[in-house]
Amino acid sequence: MAFTYRGLTADFDRHIVTDSEVDQHLHRMQQQTPRITEVNDRPTENGDEVVLDYAGFCDGVQFPGGTAEMQTLTLGSGQFIPGFEEQLLDKVPGEEVIVKVTFPEQYHAEDLAGKEAQFHCKLHAIRIKSSYELNDEFAKEVGGCETLEEMKAKLKESLQSYTDERGEMDLQDRLLQQAAATLDYTVDPNELEDAVEQQLRNMQAQLSQQGLSLDMYCSFMGITKEDLHKDTYPIAESALRRDAAVEEIVRLEKLEATEQEIGEAIALICRQNNITVEQFKPYYDAEFEAAVRKSVLTTKVMQLIRSTAILAEK
């Protein structure tokens, strides 16, 4: 079979966002966004959120890590060490309180474990959380819109844009995989092993962001690490074939990644991570530049395949 990447055919299923989906999203926003109201006519009670400054002292000396300004704390949550939150009950904004506590014997900071301490606190505000009604007030305070109907319209437009973007990405990926399937390609066993290990490292990195490990994942899924390793081979081989197809199209079409395109890609990475280009420079090396160049070329390849594809849109 000849390597084919132009004139591919595919179904393009465009999902149209419904009013019901918009309502479901609004309800999730309502649940996840409590209304916060400041209280000025009573002292603190359990369940209140307070805003305070505090500074911790042990044996008369202020200790590192025990100081904060404008810290939020829900009284009764158990977020702070035992005995701390209870001493902030029945207090009013502007009041200064000395909280006396004893650190637990098993405290993570060994130099403080089991010791008595004092926290000099100043209470700034008392807040309570309640649920919003789905009305114009919710639209103004949460959605930045004048009315709930306006918020619904903007939300529907945003969801449709997101859905279309995800659909387009899925389409381009399917077209690239379709092209890669026609490539005369034999995987190198050593490359495959390296790709499998890289896939597992990527998976471990993603799991660690959720406080999980590969062992825990395997336990949840009822599989062994050997099973996981074996199941990763087809995924890794598919990724290698995809990369090989991209490289071949780049060669055949004489595609290049210009310095301007690489610079724009780096600027986008910085914006997505809320850092400046200057802050990013220490992390930018030859390996990272190669990865960015590969990403730019892959995007060009996918756009080329997409522009010549014959689609049946639904």
Short mmCIF file of C-alpha atoms in Angstrom, two decimals:
data_model
loop_
_atom_site.label_atom_id
_atom_site.label_comp_id
_atom_site.label_asym_id
_atom_site.label_seq_id
_atom_site.Cartn_x
_atom_site.Cartn_y
_atom_site.Cartn_z
CA MET A 1 0.00 0.00 0.00
CA ALA A 2 1.37 3.39 -0.99
CA PHE A 3 1.83 6.00 1.70
CA THR A 4 -1.31 8.16 1.45
CA TYR A 5 -1.90 11.40 3.32
CA ARG A 6 -3.72 13.61 0.80
CA GLY A 7 -7.37 13.14 -0.11
CA LEU A 8 -8.21 10.98 2.89
CA THR A 9 -11.88 10.46 3.72
CA ALA A 10 -13.48 10.67 7.16
CA ASP A 11 -16.74 11.31 8.96
CA PHE A 12 -16.92 14.57 10.89
CA ASP A 13 -19.58 14.35 13.58
CA ARG A 14 -20.26 17.88 14.82
CA HIS A 15 -22.01 17.93 18.16
CA ILE A 16 -24.47 20.80 18.66
CA VAL A 17 -24.66 21.94 22.29
CA THR A 18 -28.22 21.71 23.65
CA ASP A 19 -30.06 23.94 26.13
CA SER A 20 -30.14 20.96 28.50
CA GLU A 21 -26.33 20.78 28.48
CA VAL A 22 -26.14 24.51 29.20
CA ASP A 23 -28.50 24.06 32.17
CA GLN A 24 -26.41 21.16 33.49
CA HIS A 25 -23.28 23.31 33.29
CA LEU A 26 -25.05 26.16 35.08
CA HIS A 27 -26.06 23.82 37.91
CA ARG A 28 -22.46 22.64 38.27
CA MET A 29 -21.31 26.25 38.45
CA GLN A 30 -23.97 26.92 41.08
CA GLN A 31 -22.74 23.99 43.19
CA GLN A 32 -19.07 24.86 42.82
CA THR A 33 -19.43 28.62 43.42
CA PRO A 34 -20.85 29.46 46.83
CA ARG A 35 -22.04 32.94 47.58
CA ILE A 36 -19.72 34.59 50.13
CA THR A 37 -21.25 37.24 52.36
CA GLU A 38 -19.39 39.31 54.94
CA VAL A 39 -20.87 39.34 58.47
CA ASN A 40 -20.58 42.43 60.67
CA ASP A 41 -23.38 42.06 63.24
CA ARG A 42 -22.16 39.13 65.37
CA PRO A 43 -19.01 37.35 66.59
CA THR A 44 -17.54 34.26 64.95
CA GLU A 45 -19.31 30.88 65.00
CA ASN A 46 -18.40 27.37 63.91
CA GLY A 47 -18.65 27.10 60.12
CA ASP A 48 -17.70 30.73 59.50
CA GLU A 49 -14.87 31.54 57.12
CA VAL A 50 -12.53 34.06 58.75
CA VAL A 51 -9.77 36.20 57.26
CA LEU A 52 -6.84 36.69 59.61
CA ASP A 53 -3.14 37.42 60.04
CA TYR A 54 -1.10 35.26 62.38
CA ALA A 55 2.48 34.88 63.59
CA GLY A 56 3.68 31.82 65.51
CA PHE A 57 6.13 31.92 68.40
CA CYS A 58 7.83 29.07 70.26
CA ASP A 59 9.86 29.80 73.41
CA GLY A 60 9.41 33.48 72.62
CA VAL A 61 11.02 33.16 69.17
CA GLN A 62 9.08 33.49 65.94
CA PHE A 63 9.48 30.30 63.91
CA PRO A 64 9.69 29.96 60.11
CA GLY A 65 6.54 28.93 58.28
CA GLY A 66 4.24 30.04 61.08
CA THR A 67 3.32 33.44 59.65
CA ALA A 68 0.63 34.48 57.18
CA GLU A 69 -1.38 37.55 56.20
CA MET A 70 -4.99 37.63 55.02
CA GLN A 71 -5.25 33.87 55.45
CA THR A 72 -8.71 32.30 55.05
CA LEU A 73 -9.79 29.60 57.49
CA THR A 74 -13.13 27.86 58.02
CA LEU A 75 -13.69 27.45 61.75
CA GLY A 76 -14.40 23.83 62.66
CA SER A 77 -12.75 22.45 59.53
CA GLY A 78 -9.77 21.00 61.40
CA GLN A 79 -7.43 22.60 58.90
CA PHE A 80 -5.14 23.98 61.62
CA ILE A 81 -3.55 22.12 64.54
CA PRO A 82 -5.88 20.95 67.35
CA GLY A 83 -7.09 23.74 69.63
CA PHE A 84 -6.33 26.59 67.23
CA GLU A 85 -9.71 27.13 65.60
CA GLU A 86 -11.71 26.83 68.82
CA GLN A 87 -9.90 29.85 70.31
CA LEU A 88 -11.09 32.02 67.41
CA LEU A 89 -14.75 31.47 68.25
CA ASP A 90 -16.83 34.34 69.66
CA LYS A 91 -14.45 36.97 68.26
CA VAL A 92 -15.17 40.05 66.11
CA PRO A 93 -13.35 41.72 63.20
CA GLY A 94 -10.47 43.92 64.36
CA GLU A 95 -9.96 41.84 67.51
CA GLU A 96 -6.46 40.56 68.31
CA VAL A 97 -6.18 37.11 69.91
CA ILE A 98 -3.28 35.10 71.30
CA VAL A 99 -3.95 31.46 70.51
CA LYS A 100 -2.09 28.97 72.72
CA VAL A 101 -1.58 25.45 71.35
CA THR A 102 0.65 22.41 71.70
CA PHE A 103 2.01 20.88 68.52
CA PRO A 104 1.25 17.14 68.10
CA GLU A 105 4.03 14.71 69.00
CA GLN A 106 3.99 13.43 65.41
CA TYR A 107 4.11 16.91 63.83
CA HIS A 108 5.92 16.99 60.47
CA ALA A 109 8.35 19.70 61.63
CA GLU A 110 10.47 17.80 64.16
CA ASP A 111 11.80 20.97 65.84
CA LEU A 112 8.19 21.91 66.77
CA ALA A 113 6.77 18.45 67.55
CA GLY A 114 5.28 18.31 71.07
CA LYS A 115 6.16 21.93 71.87
CA GLU A 116 3.90 24.68 73.20
CA ALA A 117 3.40 27.68 70.95
CA GLN A 118 1.58 30.98 70.75
CA PHE A 119 0.02 32.46 67.62
CA HIS A 120 -0.59 36.21 67.64
CA CYS A 121 -3.68 36.60 65.48
CA LYS A 122 -5.64 39.54 64.13
CA LEU A 123 -9.12 38.92 62.76
CA HIS A 124 -10.02 40.97 59.69
CA ALA A 125 -13.35 39.61 58.50
CA ILE A 126 -16.09 37.04 59.06
CA ARG A 127 -17.73 35.45 56.04
CA ILE A 128 -20.48 32.91 55.51
CA LYS A 129 -21.09 30.74 52.45
CA SER A 130 -24.50 30.05 51.00
CA SER A 131 -25.92 28.81 47.69
CA TYR A 132 -26.86 31.13 44.86
CA GLU A 133 -30.26 31.01 43.21
CA LEU A 134 -30.05 30.68 39.42
CA ASN A 135 -31.19 34.22 38.68
CA ASP A 136 -29.92 37.55 37.37
CA GLU A 137 -27.93 38.14 40.56
CA PHE A 138 -26.03 34.88 39.95
CA ALA A 139 -25.43 35.99 36.37
CA LYS A 140 -24.01 39.34 37.51
CA GLU A 141 -21.82 38.13 40.36
CA VAL A 142 -20.59 34.86 38.84
CA GLY A 143 -21.03 35.23 35.10
CA GLY A 144 -20.33 38.92 34.66
CA CYS A 145 -23.61 39.31 32.72
CA GLU A 146 -26.62 41.55 33.23
CA THR A 147 -29.19 38.74 33.05
CA LEU A 148 -29.35 34.97 33.37
CA GLU A 149 -30.52 34.70 29.76
CA GLU A 150 -27.45 36.63 28.60
CA MET A 151 -25.25 34.32 30.69
CA LYS A 152 -26.90 31.24 29.15
CA ALA A 153 -26.34 32.57 25.63
CA LYS A 154 -22.66 33.32 26.29
CA LEU A 155 -22.18 29.98 28.02
CA LYS A 156 -23.76 28.14 25.08
CA GLU A 157 -21.49 29.96 22.66
CA SER A 158 -18.43 29.13 24.79
CA LEU A 159 -19.39 25.45 25.14
CA GLN A 160 -20.02 25.19 21.39
CA SER A 161 -16.64 26.75 20.64
CA TYR A 162 -14.93 24.30 23.02
CA THR A 163 -16.85 21.34 21.57
CA ASP A 164 -15.96 22.35 18.01
CA GLU A 165 -12.30 22.74 18.94
CA ARG A 166 -12.20 19.29 20.56
CA GLY A 167 -14.00 17.80 17.56
CA GLU A 168 -11.51 19.37 15.15
CA MET A 169 -8.57 18.04 17.19
CA ASP A 170 -10.11 14.58 17.19
CA LEU A 171 -10.67 14.74 13.43
CA GLN A 172 -7.08 15.80 12.70
CA ASP A 173 -5.75 13.07 14.97
CA ARG A 174 -7.89 10.42 13.24
CA LEU A 175 -6.72 11.61 9.82
CA LEU A 176 -3.07 11.47 10.89
CA GLN A 177 -3.54 7.96 12.28
CA GLN A 178 -5.24 6.98 9.00
CA ALA A 179 -2.27 8.28 7.04
CA ALA A 180 0.22 6.60 9.39
CA ALA A 181 -1.50 3.25 8.83
CA THR A 182 -0.47 3.40 5.13
CA LEU A 183 3.21 4.04 5.90
CA ASP A 184 5.65 1.20 5.21
CA TYR A 185 7.16 1.19 8.69
CA THR A 186 8.81 -1.47 10.85
CA VAL A 187 9.26 -0.58 14.48
CA ASP A 188 12.74 -0.84 15.96
CA PRO A 189 12.58 -3.06 19.09
CA ASN A 190 14.90 -0.80 21.08
CA GLU A 191 12.92 2.29 20.10
CA LEU A 192 9.73 0.52 21.12
CA GLU A 193 11.09 -0.36 24.55
CA ASP A 194 12.17 3.24 25.08
CA ALA A 195 8.75 4.47 23.93
CA VAL A 196 6.98 2.11 26.34
CA GLU A 197 9.08 3.36 29.24
CA GLN A 198 8.38 6.98 28.22
CA GLN A 199 4.63 6.29 28.08
CA LEU A 200 4.77 4.82 31.60
CA ARG A 201 6.80 7.78 32.88
CA ASN A 202 4.24 10.17 31.40
CA MET A 203 1.46 8.18 33.03
CA GLN A 204 3.24 8.25 36.39
CA ALA A 205 3.68 12.03 36.13
CA GLN A 206 -0.05 12.49 35.43
CA LEU A 207 -1.01 10.19 38.31
CA SER A 208 1.35 11.92 40.75
CA GLN A 209 -0.52 15.20 40.15
CA GLN A 210 -3.54 13.44 41.64
CA GLY A 211 -1.53 11.96 44.52
CA LEU A 212 -1.51 8.49 42.95
CA SER A 213 1.16 6.03 41.84
CA LEU A 214 1.33 3.32 39.17
CA ASP A 215 0.98 0.69 41.90
CA MET A 216 -2.20 2.34 43.17
CA TYR A 217 -3.56 2.67 39.63
CA CYS A 218 -2.93 -1.03 38.95
CA SER A 219 -4.64 -1.92 42.22
CA PHE A 220 -7.70 0.18 41.33
CA MET A 221 -7.87 -1.37 37.84
CA GLY A 222 -7.31 -4.93 39.09
CA ILE A 223 -4.22 -5.47 36.94
CA THR A 224 -0.52 -6.06 37.55
CA LYS A 225 2.33 -3.75 36.53
CA GLU A 226 3.33 -6.46 34.04
CA ASP A 227 -0.16 -6.24 32.51
CA LEU A 228 0.12 -2.47 32.29
CA HIS A 229 3.56 -2.73 30.68
CA LYS A 230 2.23 -5.21 28.12
CA ASP A 231 -0.86 -3.10 27.37
CA THR A 232 1.35 -0.07 26.70
CA TYR A 233 3.12 -1.65 23.71
CA PRO A 234 0.33 -1.00 21.14
CA ILE A 235 0.00 2.62 22.37
CA ALA A 236 3.76 3.19 22.12
CA GLU A 237 3.98 1.55 18.69
CA SER A 238 1.11 3.71 17.43
CA ALA A 239 2.90 6.84 18.68
CA LEU A 240 6.14 5.80 16.94
CA ARG A 241 4.31 5.11 13.68
CA ARG A 242 2.56 8.49 13.97
CA ASP A 243 5.91 10.26 14.50
CA ALA A 244 7.43 8.41 11.55
CA ALA A 245 4.52 9.48 9.33
CA VAL A 246 4.97 13.11 10.38
CA GLU A 247 8.71 12.96 9.60
CA GLU A 248 8.04 11.43 6.18
CA ILE A 249 5.42 14.09 5.28
CA VAL A 250 7.79 16.83 6.45
CA ARG A 251 10.45 15.39 4.14
CA LEU A 252 8.14 14.92 1.15
CA GLU A 253 6.51 18.34 1.47
CA LYS A 254 9.76 20.10 2.46
CA LEU A 255 8.06 21.64 5.51
CA GLU A 256 10.03 23.85 7.89
CA ALA A 257 9.49 25.45 11.28
CA THR A 258 10.60 29.07 11.09
CA GLU A 259 12.19 30.92 13.99
CA GLN A 260 9.09 33.15 14.12
CA GLU A 261 6.80 30.11 14.41
CA ILE A 262 8.98 28.64 17.15
CA GLY A 263 8.97 31.99 18.97
CA GLU A 264 5.17 32.18 18.74
CA ALA A 265 4.88 28.63 20.09
CA ILE A 266 7.11 29.50 23.05
CA ALA A 267 5.12 32.66 23.72
CA LEU A 268 1.94 30.58 23.80
CA ILE A 269 3.52 28.13 26.27
CA CYS A 270 4.45 31.07 28.51
CA ARG A 271 0.93 32.51 28.38
CA GLN A 272 -0.59 29.13 29.20
CA ASN A 273 1.68 28.84 32.25
CA ASN A 274 1.33 32.49 33.33
CA ILE A 275 5.05 33.25 33.06
CA THR A 276 7.10 35.69 31.00
CA VAL A 277 9.55 34.69 28.28
CA GLU A 278 12.35 35.95 30.55
CA GLN A 279 11.19 33.67 33.38
CA PHE A 280 11.05 30.78 30.93
CA LYS A 281 14.60 31.20 29.56
CA PRO A 282 16.37 29.08 32.25
CA TYR A 283 14.29 26.06 31.17
CA TYR A 284 14.85 26.56 27.44
CA ASP A 285 17.59 24.28 26.11
CA ALA A 286 18.34 22.42 22.87
CA GLU A 287 16.13 19.49 23.89
CA PHE A 288 13.16 21.75 24.59
CA GLU A 289 13.68 23.65 21.34
CA ALA A 290 13.68 20.34 19.44
CA ALA A 291 10.38 19.42 21.11
CA VAL A 292 8.84 22.79 20.16
CA ARG A 293 10.09 22.44 16.58
CA LYS A 294 8.58 18.96 16.38
CA SER A 295 5.26 20.30 17.72
CA VAL A 296 5.18 23.11 15.12
CA LEU A 297 5.92 20.68 12.28
CA THR A 298 3.33 18.19 13.54
CA THR A 299 0.71 20.96 13.53
CA LYS A 300 1.63 21.86 9.95
CA VAL A 301 1.37 18.23 8.87
CA MET A 302 -2.03 17.81 10.50
CA GLN A 303 -3.31 21.02 8.90
CA LEU A 304 -2.08 19.85 5.49
CA ILE A 305 -3.81 16.47 5.85
CA ARG A 306 -6.97 18.19 7.09
CA SER A 307 -7.06 20.72 4.25
CA THR A 308 -6.97 18.00 1.59
CA ALA A 309 -9.35 15.55 3.30
CA ILE A 310 -12.79 14.72 1.96
CA LEU A 311 -15.25 14.92 4.86
CA ALA A 312 -18.76 13.68 5.38
CA GLU A 313 -20.08 16.15 7.98
CA LYS A 314 -22.94 15.11 10.22
#
